[in-house]
PDB file of C-alpha atoms and ligand atoms in Angstrom:
ATOM      1  CA  MET N   1      89.744  81.927 108.690  1.00  0.00           C
ATOM      2  CA  PRO N   2      92.744  84.202 108.794  1.00  0.00           C
ATOM      3  CA  VAL N   3      92.559  87.511 110.338  1.00  0.00           C
ATOM      4  CA  PRO N   4      92.278  90.370 108.048  1.00  0.00           C
ATOM      5  CA  ASP N   5      95.495  92.331 107.178  1.00  0.00           C
ATOM      6  CA  LEU N   6      95.959  95.810 108.311  1.00  0.00           C
ATOM      7  CA  ASP N   7      98.279  97.244 105.680  1.00  0.00           C
ATOM      8  CA  ASP N   8      96.047  99.553 103.774  1.00  0.00           C
ATOM      9  CA  PRO N   9      96.295 103.240 104.595  1.00  0.00           C
ATOM     10  CA  HIS N  10      94.137 105.208 106.998  1.00  0.00           C
ATOM     11  CA  GLU N  11      93.645 108.878 105.830  1.00  0.00           C
ATOM     12  CA  LEU N  12      94.313 111.012 108.689  1.00  0.00           C
ATOM     13  CA  SER N  13      92.622 114.251 109.250  1.00  0.00           C
ATOM     14  CA  PRO N  14      94.734 117.472 109.193  1.00  0.00           C
ATOM     15  CA  GLU N  15      93.374 118.198 112.714  1.00  0.00           C
ATOM     16  CA  CYS N  16      94.980 114.902 113.977  1.00  0.00           C
ATOM     17  CA  VAL N  17      98.205 115.935 112.643  1.00  0.00           C
ATOM     18  CA  LYS N  18      98.091 119.406 113.745  1.00  0.00           C
ATOM     19  CA  GLY N  19      96.999 118.415 117.125  1.00  0.00           C
ATOM     20  CA  PHE N  20      99.884 115.976 117.552  1.00  0.00           C
ATOM     21  CA  GLY N  21     102.271 118.500 116.715  1.00  0.00           C
ATOM     22  CA  ARG N  22     100.874 121.267 119.114  1.00  0.00           C
ATOM     23  CA  ASP N  23      99.799 118.900 122.028  1.00  0.00           C
ATOM     24  CA  GLY N  24     102.124 115.966 121.878  1.00  0.00           C
ATOM     25  CA  HIS N  25      99.101 113.509 121.714  1.00  0.00           C
ATOM     26  CA  THR N  26      95.891 113.039 119.557  1.00  0.00           C
ATOM     27  CA  LEU N  27      92.916 110.735 119.106  1.00  0.00           C
ATOM     28  CA  VAL N  28      92.530 108.725 115.826  1.00  0.00           C
ATOM     29  CA  ARG N  29      88.872 107.246 115.820  1.00  0.00           C
ATOM     30  CA  GLY N  30      88.261 104.172 113.728  1.00  0.00           C
ATOM     31  CA  LEU N  31      91.755 103.091 112.969  1.00  0.00           C
ATOM     32  CA  MET N  32      90.478  99.553 113.061  1.00  0.00           C
ATOM     33  CA  SER N  33      86.991  98.879 111.817  1.00  0.00           C
ATOM     34  CA  MET N  34      84.500  96.901 114.054  1.00  0.00           C
ATOM     35  CA  ASP N  35      84.912  93.928 111.896  1.00  0.00           C
ATOM     36  CA  GLU N  36      88.714  94.091 112.266  1.00  0.00           C
ATOM     37  CA  VAL N  37      88.419  94.440 116.006  1.00  0.00           C
ATOM     38  CA  SER N  38      86.257  91.508 116.255  1.00  0.00           C
ATOM     39  CA  GLU N  39      88.839  89.433 114.650  1.00  0.00           C
ATOM     40  CA  TRP N  40      91.932  90.699 116.118  1.00  0.00           C
ATOM     41  CA  ARG N  41      90.755  91.056 119.605  1.00  0.00           C
ATOM     42  CA  PRO N  42      90.608  87.183 120.525  1.00  0.00           C
ATOM     43  CA  VAL N  43      94.224  86.834 119.009  1.00  0.00           C
ATOM     44  CA  ILE N  44      95.737  89.608 121.238  1.00  0.00           C
ATOM     45  CA  GLU N  45      93.811  88.602 124.178  1.00  0.00           C
ATOM     46  CA  ARG N  46      94.908  85.221 124.185  1.00  0.00           C
ATOM     47  CA  ALA N  47      98.574  86.035 123.794  1.00  0.00           C
ATOM     48  CA  ALA N  48      98.295  88.962 126.490  1.00  0.00           C
ATOM     49  CA  LEU N  49      96.937  86.550 129.050  1.00  0.00           C
ATOM     50  CA  LYS N  50      99.476  83.967 128.175  1.00  0.00           C
ATOM     51  CA  TYR N  51     102.624  86.082 128.257  1.00  0.00           C
ATOM     52  CA  ARG N  52     101.717  88.430 131.119  1.00  0.00           C
ATOM     53  CA  SER N  53     104.788  89.618 132.943  1.00  0.00           C
ATOM     54  CA  ASP N  54     103.204  89.276 136.500  1.00  0.00           C
ATOM     55  CA  GLU N  55     101.126  86.364 137.523  1.00  0.00           C
ATOM     56  CA  ARG N  56     100.394  87.684 141.034  1.00  0.00           C
ATOM     57  CA  PRO N  57      96.765  88.359 142.033  1.00  0.00           C
ATOM     58  CA  LEU N  58      95.811  92.131 141.787  1.00  0.00           C
ATOM     59  CA  GLU N  59      95.957  92.533 145.771  1.00  0.00           C
ATOM     60  CA  GLU N  60      99.602  91.341 146.003  1.00  0.00           C
ATOM     61  CA  ARG N  61     100.819  93.911 143.483  1.00  0.00           C
ATOM     62  CA  GLY N  62     101.973  97.402 143.926  1.00  0.00           C
ATOM     63  CA  THR N  63     100.788 100.611 142.437  1.00  0.00           C
ATOM     64  CA  TYR N  64     102.579  99.927 139.001  1.00  0.00           C
ATOM     65  CA  GLY N  65     101.468  96.079 138.952  1.00  0.00           C
ATOM     66  CA  LYS N  66      98.042  96.967 139.841  1.00  0.00           C
ATOM     67  CA  ALA N  67      97.713  99.402 136.982  1.00  0.00           C
ATOM     68  CA  PHE N  68      97.426  96.855 134.281  1.00  0.00           C
ATOM     69  CA  ILE N  69      98.423  93.217 133.186  1.00  0.00           C
ATOM     70  CA  GLN N  70     101.525  94.200 130.809  1.00  0.00           C
ATOM     71  CA  SER N  71     102.639  91.672 128.195  1.00  0.00           C
ATOM     72  CA  MET N  72     105.680  92.635 126.255  1.00  0.00           C
ATOM     73  CA  ASN N  73     107.072  91.885 122.933  1.00  0.00           C
ATOM     74  CA  LEU N  74     104.000  89.883 121.884  1.00  0.00           C
ATOM     75  CA  TRP N  75     104.921  90.229 118.068  1.00  0.00           C
ATOM     76  CA  LEU N  76     107.968  88.003 118.556  1.00  0.00           C
ATOM     77  CA  ARG N  77     106.339  85.550 120.963  1.00  0.00           C
ATOM     78  CA  ASP N  78     103.175  84.875 119.227  1.00  0.00           C
ATOM     79  CA  PRO N  79     103.228  84.899 115.467  1.00  0.00           C
ATOM     80  CA  GLY N  80      99.342  85.532 115.491  1.00  0.00           C
ATOM     81  CA  VAL N  81      99.996  88.982 116.937  1.00  0.00           C
ATOM     82  CA  ALA N  82     102.593  90.012 114.609  1.00  0.00           C
ATOM     83  CA  GLY N  83     100.320  90.942 111.840  1.00  0.00           C
ATOM     84  CA  PHE N  84      98.809  93.603 114.265  1.00  0.00           C
ATOM     85  CA  SER N  85     102.083  94.958 115.631  1.00  0.00           C
ATOM     86  CA  LEU N  86     103.938  95.144 112.378  1.00  0.00           C
ATOM     87  CA  ALA N  87     100.952  96.538 110.520  1.00  0.00           C
ATOM     88  CA  ARG N  88     101.854  99.078 107.635  1.00  0.00           C
ATOM     89  CA  ARG N  89      98.630 100.983 108.451  1.00  0.00           C
ATOM     90  CA  PHE N  90      99.575 101.919 111.995  1.00  0.00           C
ATOM     91  CA  ALA N  91     103.227 102.577 111.233  1.00  0.00           C
ATOM     92  CA  ARG N  92     102.337 105.037 108.342  1.00  0.00           C
ATOM     93  CA  VAL N  93     100.066 107.007 110.905  1.00  0.00           C
ATOM     94  CA  ALA N  94     102.784 107.082 113.157  1.00  0.00           C
ATOM     95  CA  ALA N  95     105.299 108.389 110.552  1.00  0.00           C
ATOM     96  CA  GLU N  96     102.697 110.928 109.394  1.00  0.00           C
ATOM     97  CA  LEU N  97     101.824 112.268 112.865  1.00  0.00           C
ATOM     98  CA  MET N  98     105.648 112.819 113.440  1.00  0.00           C
ATOM     99  CA  GLY N  99     106.236 114.024 110.177  1.00  0.00           C
ATOM    100  CA  VAL N 100     109.027 111.570 109.375  1.00  0.00           C
ATOM    101  CA  ASP N 101     109.772 109.332 106.284  1.00  0.00           C
ATOM    102  CA  GLY N 102     109.828 105.982 107.994  1.00  0.00           C
ATOM    103  CA  VAL N 103     109.458 104.325 111.322  1.00  0.00           C
ATOM    104  CA  ARG N 104     110.806 101.187 112.943  1.00  0.00           C
ATOM    105  CA  MET N 105     109.480  99.021 115.793  1.00  0.00           C
ATOM    106  CA  TYR N 106     110.814  99.685 119.312  1.00  0.00           C
ATOM    107  CA  HIS N 107     108.392  97.168 120.938  1.00  0.00           C
ATOM    108  CA  ASP N 108     104.928  96.277 121.538  1.00  0.00           C
ATOM    109  CA  GLN N 109     102.987  95.619 124.799  1.00  0.00           C
ATOM    110  CA  ALA N 110      99.390  94.870 125.769  1.00  0.00           C
ATOM    111  CA  LEU N 111      98.177  96.810 128.746  1.00  0.00           C
ATOM    112  CA  PHE N 112      95.040  95.363 130.092  1.00  0.00           C
ATOM    113  CA  LYS N 113      93.558  97.120 133.012  1.00  0.00           C
ATOM    114  CA  GLU N 114      91.564  94.605 134.906  1.00  0.00           C
ATOM    115  CA  PRO N 115      88.203  95.241 136.708  1.00  0.00           C
ATOM    116  CA  GLY N 116      89.461  96.732 140.005  1.00  0.00           C
ATOM    117  CA  GLY N 117      92.780  97.754 138.486  1.00  0.00           C
ATOM    118  CA  GLY N 118      94.411 100.812 139.929  1.00  0.00           C
ATOM    119  CA  PHE N 119      95.342 104.157 138.141  1.00  0.00           C
ATOM    120  CA  THR N 120      98.288 104.496 136.033  1.00  0.00           C
ATOM    121  CA  PRO N 121     100.801 106.930 137.601  1.00  0.00           C
ATOM    122  CA  TRP N 122     102.194 109.953 135.771  1.00  0.00           C
ATOM    123  CA  HIS N 123     105.201 109.338 133.958  1.00  0.00           C
ATOM    124  CA  GLN N 124     107.333 110.150 130.616  1.00  0.00           C
ATOM    125  CA  ASP N 125     108.063 107.154 128.526  1.00  0.00           C
ATOM    126  CA  ARG N 126     111.246 108.507 127.120  1.00  0.00           C
ATOM    127  CA  THR N 127     112.920 108.194 130.572  1.00  0.00           C
ATOM    128  CA  TYR N 128     113.226 104.468 129.601  1.00  0.00           C
ATOM    129  CA  TRP N 129     114.259 104.711 125.949  1.00  0.00           C
ATOM    130  CA  PRO N 130     117.973 105.423 125.068  1.00  0.00           C
ATOM    131  CA  LEU N 131     116.749 106.823 121.439  1.00  0.00           C
ATOM    132  CA  ASP N 132     118.522 110.030 120.330  1.00  0.00           C
ATOM    133  CA  THR N 133     115.644 111.655 118.694  1.00  0.00           C
ATOM    134  CA  PRO N 134     112.325 113.627 119.435  1.00  0.00           C
ATOM    135  CA  HIS N 135     110.589 111.368 116.955  1.00  0.00           C
ATOM    136  CA  THR N 136     109.219 108.509 119.393  1.00  0.00           C
ATOM    137  CA  ILE N 137     105.492 107.752 119.438  1.00  0.00           C
ATOM    138  CA  THR N 138     103.182 105.194 121.245  1.00  0.00           C
ATOM    139  CA  MET N 139     100.036 103.927 119.535  1.00  0.00           C
ATOM    140  CA  TRP N 140      97.481 102.987 122.240  1.00  0.00           C
ATOM    141  CA  MET N 141      94.633 101.086 120.504  1.00  0.00           C
ATOM    142  CA  ALA N 142      91.478 100.139 122.541  1.00  0.00           C
ATOM    143  CA  LEU N 143      90.160  96.581 121.793  1.00  0.00           C
ATOM    144  CA  VAL N 144      87.001  97.329 123.793  1.00  0.00           C
ATOM    145  CA  GLU N 145      84.476 100.017 124.273  1.00  0.00           C
ATOM    146  CA  VAL N 146      86.079 102.132 126.852  1.00  0.00           C
ATOM    147  CA  PRO N 147      83.412 103.821 129.133  1.00  0.00           C
ATOM    148  CA  GLU N 148      83.699 107.385 130.279  1.00  0.00           C
ATOM    149  CA  GLU N 149      84.438 105.913 133.990  1.00  0.00           C
ATOM    150  CA  VAL N 150      87.497 104.403 132.723  1.00  0.00           C
ATOM    151  CA  GLY N 151      88.356 106.672 129.865  1.00  0.00           C
ATOM    152  CA  SER N 152      91.399 107.264 127.788  1.00  0.00           C
ATOM    153  CA  MET N 153      94.675 108.232 129.086  1.00  0.00           C
ATOM    154  CA  HIS N 154      94.991 111.921 130.559  1.00  0.00           C
ATOM    155  CA  PHE N 155      97.961 113.784 128.919  1.00  0.00           C
ATOM    156  CA  VAL N 156      99.588 117.279 129.857  1.00  0.00           C
ATOM    157  CA  SER N 157      99.284 118.950 126.593  1.00  0.00           C
ATOM    158  CA  GLY N 158     102.489 120.542 125.327  1.00  0.00           C
ATOM    159  CA  SER N 159     104.685 118.489 127.645  1.00  0.00           C
ATOM    160  CA  HIS N 160     106.171 116.663 124.582  1.00  0.00           C
ATOM    161  CA  ALA N 161     108.248 119.836 124.103  1.00  0.00           C
ATOM    162  CA  MET N 162     109.461 120.339 127.709  1.00  0.00           C
ATOM    163  CA  GLY N 163     111.915 117.463 127.736  1.00  0.00           C
ATOM    164  CA  ASP N 164     112.967 115.514 130.739  1.00  0.00           C
ATOM    165  CA  LEU N 165     110.831 116.803 133.573  1.00  0.00           C
ATOM    166  CA  GLY N 166     112.749 115.354 136.094  1.00  0.00           C
ATOM    167  CA  THR N 167     111.677 111.854 137.373  1.00  0.00           C
ATOM    168  CA  PRO N 168     112.554 108.667 135.662  1.00  0.00           C
ATOM    169  CA  GLY N 169     110.291 105.437 135.699  1.00  0.00           C
ATOM    170  CA  ILE N 170     106.685 104.980 136.963  1.00  0.00           C
ATOM    171  CA  GLY N 171     105.312 104.300 140.334  1.00  0.00           C
ATOM    172  CA  ASP N 172     104.280 106.191 143.384  1.00  0.00           C
ATOM    173  CA  HIS N 173     107.433 108.273 143.256  1.00  0.00           C
ATOM    174  CA  SER N 174     106.687 109.669 139.503  1.00  0.00           C
ATOM    175  CA  GLN N 175     102.985 110.187 140.676  1.00  0.00           C
ATOM    176  CA  ALA N 176     103.941 112.296 143.621  1.00  0.00           C
ATOM    177  CA  HIS N 177     106.668 114.231 141.536  1.00  0.00           C
ATOM    178  CA  PHE N 178     104.396 114.927 138.471  1.00  0.00           C
ATOM    179  CA  ALA N 179     101.249 115.617 140.470  1.00  0.00           C
ATOM    180  CA  SER N 180     102.873 118.529 142.275  1.00  0.00           C
ATOM    181  CA  LEU N 181     104.693 119.671 139.186  1.00  0.00           C
ATOM    182  CA  ILE N 182     101.308 119.801 137.290  1.00  0.00           C
ATOM    183  CA  ASP N 183      99.756 121.825 140.109  1.00  0.00           C
ATOM    184  CA  GLU N 184     102.632 124.067 140.711  1.00  0.00           C
ATOM    185  CA  ARG N 185     103.013 125.176 137.208  1.00  0.00           C
ATOM    186  CA  GLY N 186      99.291 125.222 136.497  1.00  0.00           C
ATOM    187  CA  LEU N 187      99.479 122.756 133.730  1.00  0.00           C
ATOM    188  CA  ALA N 188      96.322 121.762 131.638  1.00  0.00           C
ATOM    189  CA  THR N 189      95.520 118.190 131.575  1.00  0.00           C
ATOM    190  CA  GLN N 190      93.436 116.632 128.819  1.00  0.00           C
ATOM    191  CA  THR N 191      91.453 113.387 128.216  1.00  0.00           C
ATOM    192  CA  TYR N 192      89.520 111.939 125.226  1.00  0.00           C
ATOM    193  CA  GLY N 193      86.950 110.295 127.738  1.00  0.00           C
ATOM    194  CA  ALA N 194      84.879 107.304 126.368  1.00  0.00           C
ATOM    195  CA  ILE N 195      86.543 105.685 123.270  1.00  0.00           C
ATOM    196  CA  ALA N 196      85.176 103.010 120.887  1.00  0.00           C
ATOM    197  CA  ALA N 197      86.880  99.840 120.098  1.00  0.00           C
ATOM    198  CA  GLY N 198      89.263 100.558 117.090  1.00  0.00           C
ATOM    199  CA  ASP N 199      90.033 104.099 118.327  1.00  0.00           C
ATOM    200  CA  ALA N 200      93.610 104.928 119.118  1.00  0.00           C
ATOM    201  CA  THR N 201      95.320 107.553 120.819  1.00  0.00           C
ATOM    202  CA  PHE N 202      98.899 108.417 119.822  1.00  0.00           C
ATOM    203  CA  HIS N 203     101.430 110.234 122.230  1.00  0.00           C
ATOM    204  CA  ALA N 204     104.981 111.392 121.978  1.00  0.00           C
ATOM    205  CA  GLY N 205     107.907 110.076 124.138  1.00  0.00           C
ATOM    206  CA  TRP N 206     108.091 113.077 126.503  1.00  0.00           C
ATOM    207  CA  THR N 207     104.414 113.578 126.744  1.00  0.00           C
ATOM    208  CA  LEU N 208     103.451 113.290 130.407  1.00  0.00           C
ATOM    209  CA  HIS N 209     100.562 110.877 130.906  1.00  0.00           C
ATOM    210  CA  SER N 210      98.579 108.869 133.300  1.00  0.00           C
ATOM    211  CA  ALA N 211      95.347 106.943 133.517  1.00  0.00           C
ATOM    212  CA  GLY N 212      92.453 106.404 135.778  1.00  0.00           C
ATOM    213  CA  ALA N 213      91.550 103.174 137.643  1.00  0.00           C
ATOM    214  CA  ASN N 214      89.110 100.579 136.404  1.00  0.00           C
ATOM    215  CA  LEU N 215      86.207 100.753 138.722  1.00  0.00           C
ATOM    216  CA  THR N 216      83.979  98.691 136.183  1.00  0.00           C
ATOM    217  CA  ALA N 217      83.604  94.981 135.663  1.00  0.00           C
ATOM    218  CA  GLN N 218      84.762  94.955 132.365  1.00  0.00           C
ATOM    219  CA  MET N 219      88.489  94.583 131.223  1.00  0.00           C
ATOM    220  CA  ARG N 220      90.165  97.607 129.660  1.00  0.00           C
ATOM    221  CA  SER N 221      91.917  95.634 126.779  1.00  0.00           C
ATOM    222  CA  VAL N 222      94.503  97.865 125.061  1.00  0.00           C
ATOM    223  CA  MET N 223      97.350  96.946 122.796  1.00  0.00           C
ATOM    224  CA  THR N 224     100.186  99.395 122.122  1.00  0.00           C
ATOM    225  CA  VAL N 225     103.035  99.575 119.691  1.00  0.00           C
ATOM    226  CA  ILE N 226     106.055 102.022 120.002  1.00  0.00           C
ATOM    227  CA  TYR N 227     107.834 103.399 117.089  1.00  0.00           C
ATOM    228  CA  TYR N 228     110.820 105.676 116.254  1.00  0.00           C
ATOM    229  CA  ALA N 229     111.997 107.413 113.291  1.00  0.00           C
ATOM    230  CA  ASP N 230     114.220 105.487 111.231  1.00  0.00           C
ATOM    231  CA  GLY N 231     117.818 106.574 111.040  1.00  0.00           C
ATOM    232  CA  THR N 232     117.838 107.338 114.848  1.00  0.00           C
ATOM    233  CA  ARG N 233     120.794 106.570 116.808  1.00  0.00           C
ATOM    234  CA  VAL N 234     121.192 105.014 120.194  1.00  0.00           C
ATOM    235  CA  ALA N 235     121.581 107.928 122.885  1.00  0.00           C
ATOM    236  CA  PRO N 236     124.164 107.691 125.803  1.00  0.00           C
ATOM    237  CA  ILE N 237     122.634 105.924 128.746  1.00  0.00           C
ATOM    238  CA  ARG N 238     121.327 108.195 131.339  1.00  0.00           C
ATOM    239  CA  TYR N 239     119.227 106.368 133.617  1.00  0.00           C
ATOM    240  CA  GLU N 240     119.566 102.508 134.702  1.00  0.00           C
ATOM    241  CA  ALA N 241     116.242 101.594 133.001  1.00  0.00           C
ATOM    242  CA  GLN N 242     117.678 102.728 129.627  1.00  0.00           C
ATOM    243  CA  ALA N 243     120.665 100.269 130.002  1.00  0.00           C
ATOM    244  CA  HIS N 244     118.080  97.598 130.557  1.00  0.00           C
ATOM    245  CA  ASP N 245     115.876  98.749 127.426  1.00  0.00           C
ATOM    246  CA  LEU N 246     119.165  98.855 125.259  1.00  0.00           C
ATOM    247  CA  LYS N 247     119.726  95.078 126.003  1.00  0.00           C
ATOM    248  CA  ARG N 248     116.057  94.196 125.730  1.00  0.00           C
ATOM    249  CA  TRP N 249     114.821  96.077 122.776  1.00  0.00           C
ATOM    250  CA  LEU N 250     117.751  97.142 120.762  1.00  0.00           C
ATOM    251  CA  ALA N 251     119.589  93.974 120.681  1.00  0.00           C
ATOM    252  CA  GLY N 252     123.503  94.259 119.464  1.00  0.00           C
ATOM    253  CA  CYS N 253     123.258  98.175 119.394  1.00  0.00           C
ATOM    254  CA  ALA N 254     125.404 100.394 121.454  1.00  0.00           C
ATOM    255  CA  PRO N 255     125.478 104.203 122.363  1.00  0.00           C
ATOM    256  CA  GLY N 256     126.186 106.163 118.997  1.00  0.00           C
ATOM    257  CA  ASP N 257     125.045 103.137 116.603  1.00  0.00           C
ATOM    258  CA  LEU N 258     122.014 103.297 114.295  1.00  0.00           C
ATOM    259  CA  ALA N 259     119.050 101.896 116.383  1.00  0.00           C
ATOM    260  CA  ALA N 260     118.437  99.200 113.882  1.00  0.00           C
ATOM    261  CA  GLY N 261     118.873  95.792 115.408  1.00  0.00           C
ATOM    262  CA  PRO N 262     117.275  92.653 114.198  1.00  0.00           C
ATOM    263  CA  ASP N 263     114.092  93.302 116.493  1.00  0.00           C
ATOM    264  CA  ASN N 264     113.671  96.747 115.041  1.00  0.00           C
ATOM    265  CA  PRO N 265     112.262  96.163 111.466  1.00  0.00           C
ATOM    266  CA  VAL N 266     111.286  99.223 109.271  1.00  0.00           C
ATOM    267  CA  LEU N 267     107.650  99.075 109.395  1.00  0.00           C
ATOM    268  CA  TYR N 268     106.909 101.901 107.101  1.00  0.00           C
ATOM    269  CA  ALA N 269     108.970 103.781 104.502  1.00  0.00           C
ATOM    270  CA  ALA N 270     107.354 106.678 102.567  1.00  0.00           C
ATOM    271  CA  SER N 271     109.606 105.842  99.855  1.00  0.00           C
ATOM    272  CA  ASP N 272     107.443 102.494  99.192  1.00  0.00           C
ATOM    273  CA  ASP N 273     104.546 104.486  98.439  1.00  0.00           C
ATOM    274  CA  ALA N 274     106.036 106.339  95.504  1.00  0.00           C
TER     275      ALA N 274
HETATM  276  O1  AKG G 301      97.585 102.045 129.390  1.00  0.00           O
HETATM  277  C1  AKG G 301      97.961 102.656 130.420  1.00  0.00           C
HETATM  278  O2  AKG G 301      97.127 102.774 131.560  1.00  0.00           O
HETATM  279  C2  AKG G 301      99.034 103.589 130.363  1.00  0.00           C
HETATM  280  C3  AKG G 301      99.804 103.332 129.075  1.00  0.00           C
HETATM  281  C4  AKG G 301     101.064 104.178 128.865  1.00  0.00           C
HETATM  282  O3  AKG G 301     101.605 104.674 129.963  1.00  0.00           O
HETATM  283  C5  AKG G 301     101.656 104.178 127.696  1.00  0.00           C
HETATM  284  O4  AKG G 301     101.090 103.368 126.650  1.00  0.00           O
HETATM  285  O5  AKG G 301     102.720 104.911 127.414  1.00  0.00           O
END
């Protein structure tokens, strides 16, 4: 039986839109129904485990590797997953939260935190992305019930408007840097706690975030998609990781070009709704 398509609109509450603009993150409950989750979860889980980027056992990995099984660009590697990652419903929510007319695909990735998996260090995603726009956003969709002990990510509200806070990448170095910065500046952190399968958080590219360890016996199966505003140009390269991202996710594009390579389809355009 084919999996249900995910193209119909989800009406966002005004609180979600306002919260995203103010805090740089929000929680959208019930973005997929339970029926949709039960059809899509096995498709994504199969692909995530097949295309994981690190096959080593948990105990042989470092802090970053212990945080999750990471499986990238599943929409191109597994045609079954494409219907999820390219879904118009999610892309429309991304555009409406950012207040833009259209969005493109940057890349997708499954992030499965294993039983016994470690914490996700504090970091800012935008240090990886050579995109010349404030309008970037990640959808982080729970495919399973996430209990309170594991929880949603933790966010520093308002950090989306603080720009680059000084440390690129993710690992022990970013954890040390941002944990002391949060402490020194007295920044408030927020988490949504337990969330249901089909709920999704959205966070902006500069929003400082982390996640707790998984001390339960259940895999935290999460699928993410990163979007940016259509019309965005490629930014000058500032960090080494951005040169890597440019080659990997913006094929054929150079700084100054429109960020519109063959692997960056437009996933939503408001004009198509008219
Ligand atoms: O899932 C996690 O633990 C972290 C996810 C994350 O950092 C992201 O989606 O930007």
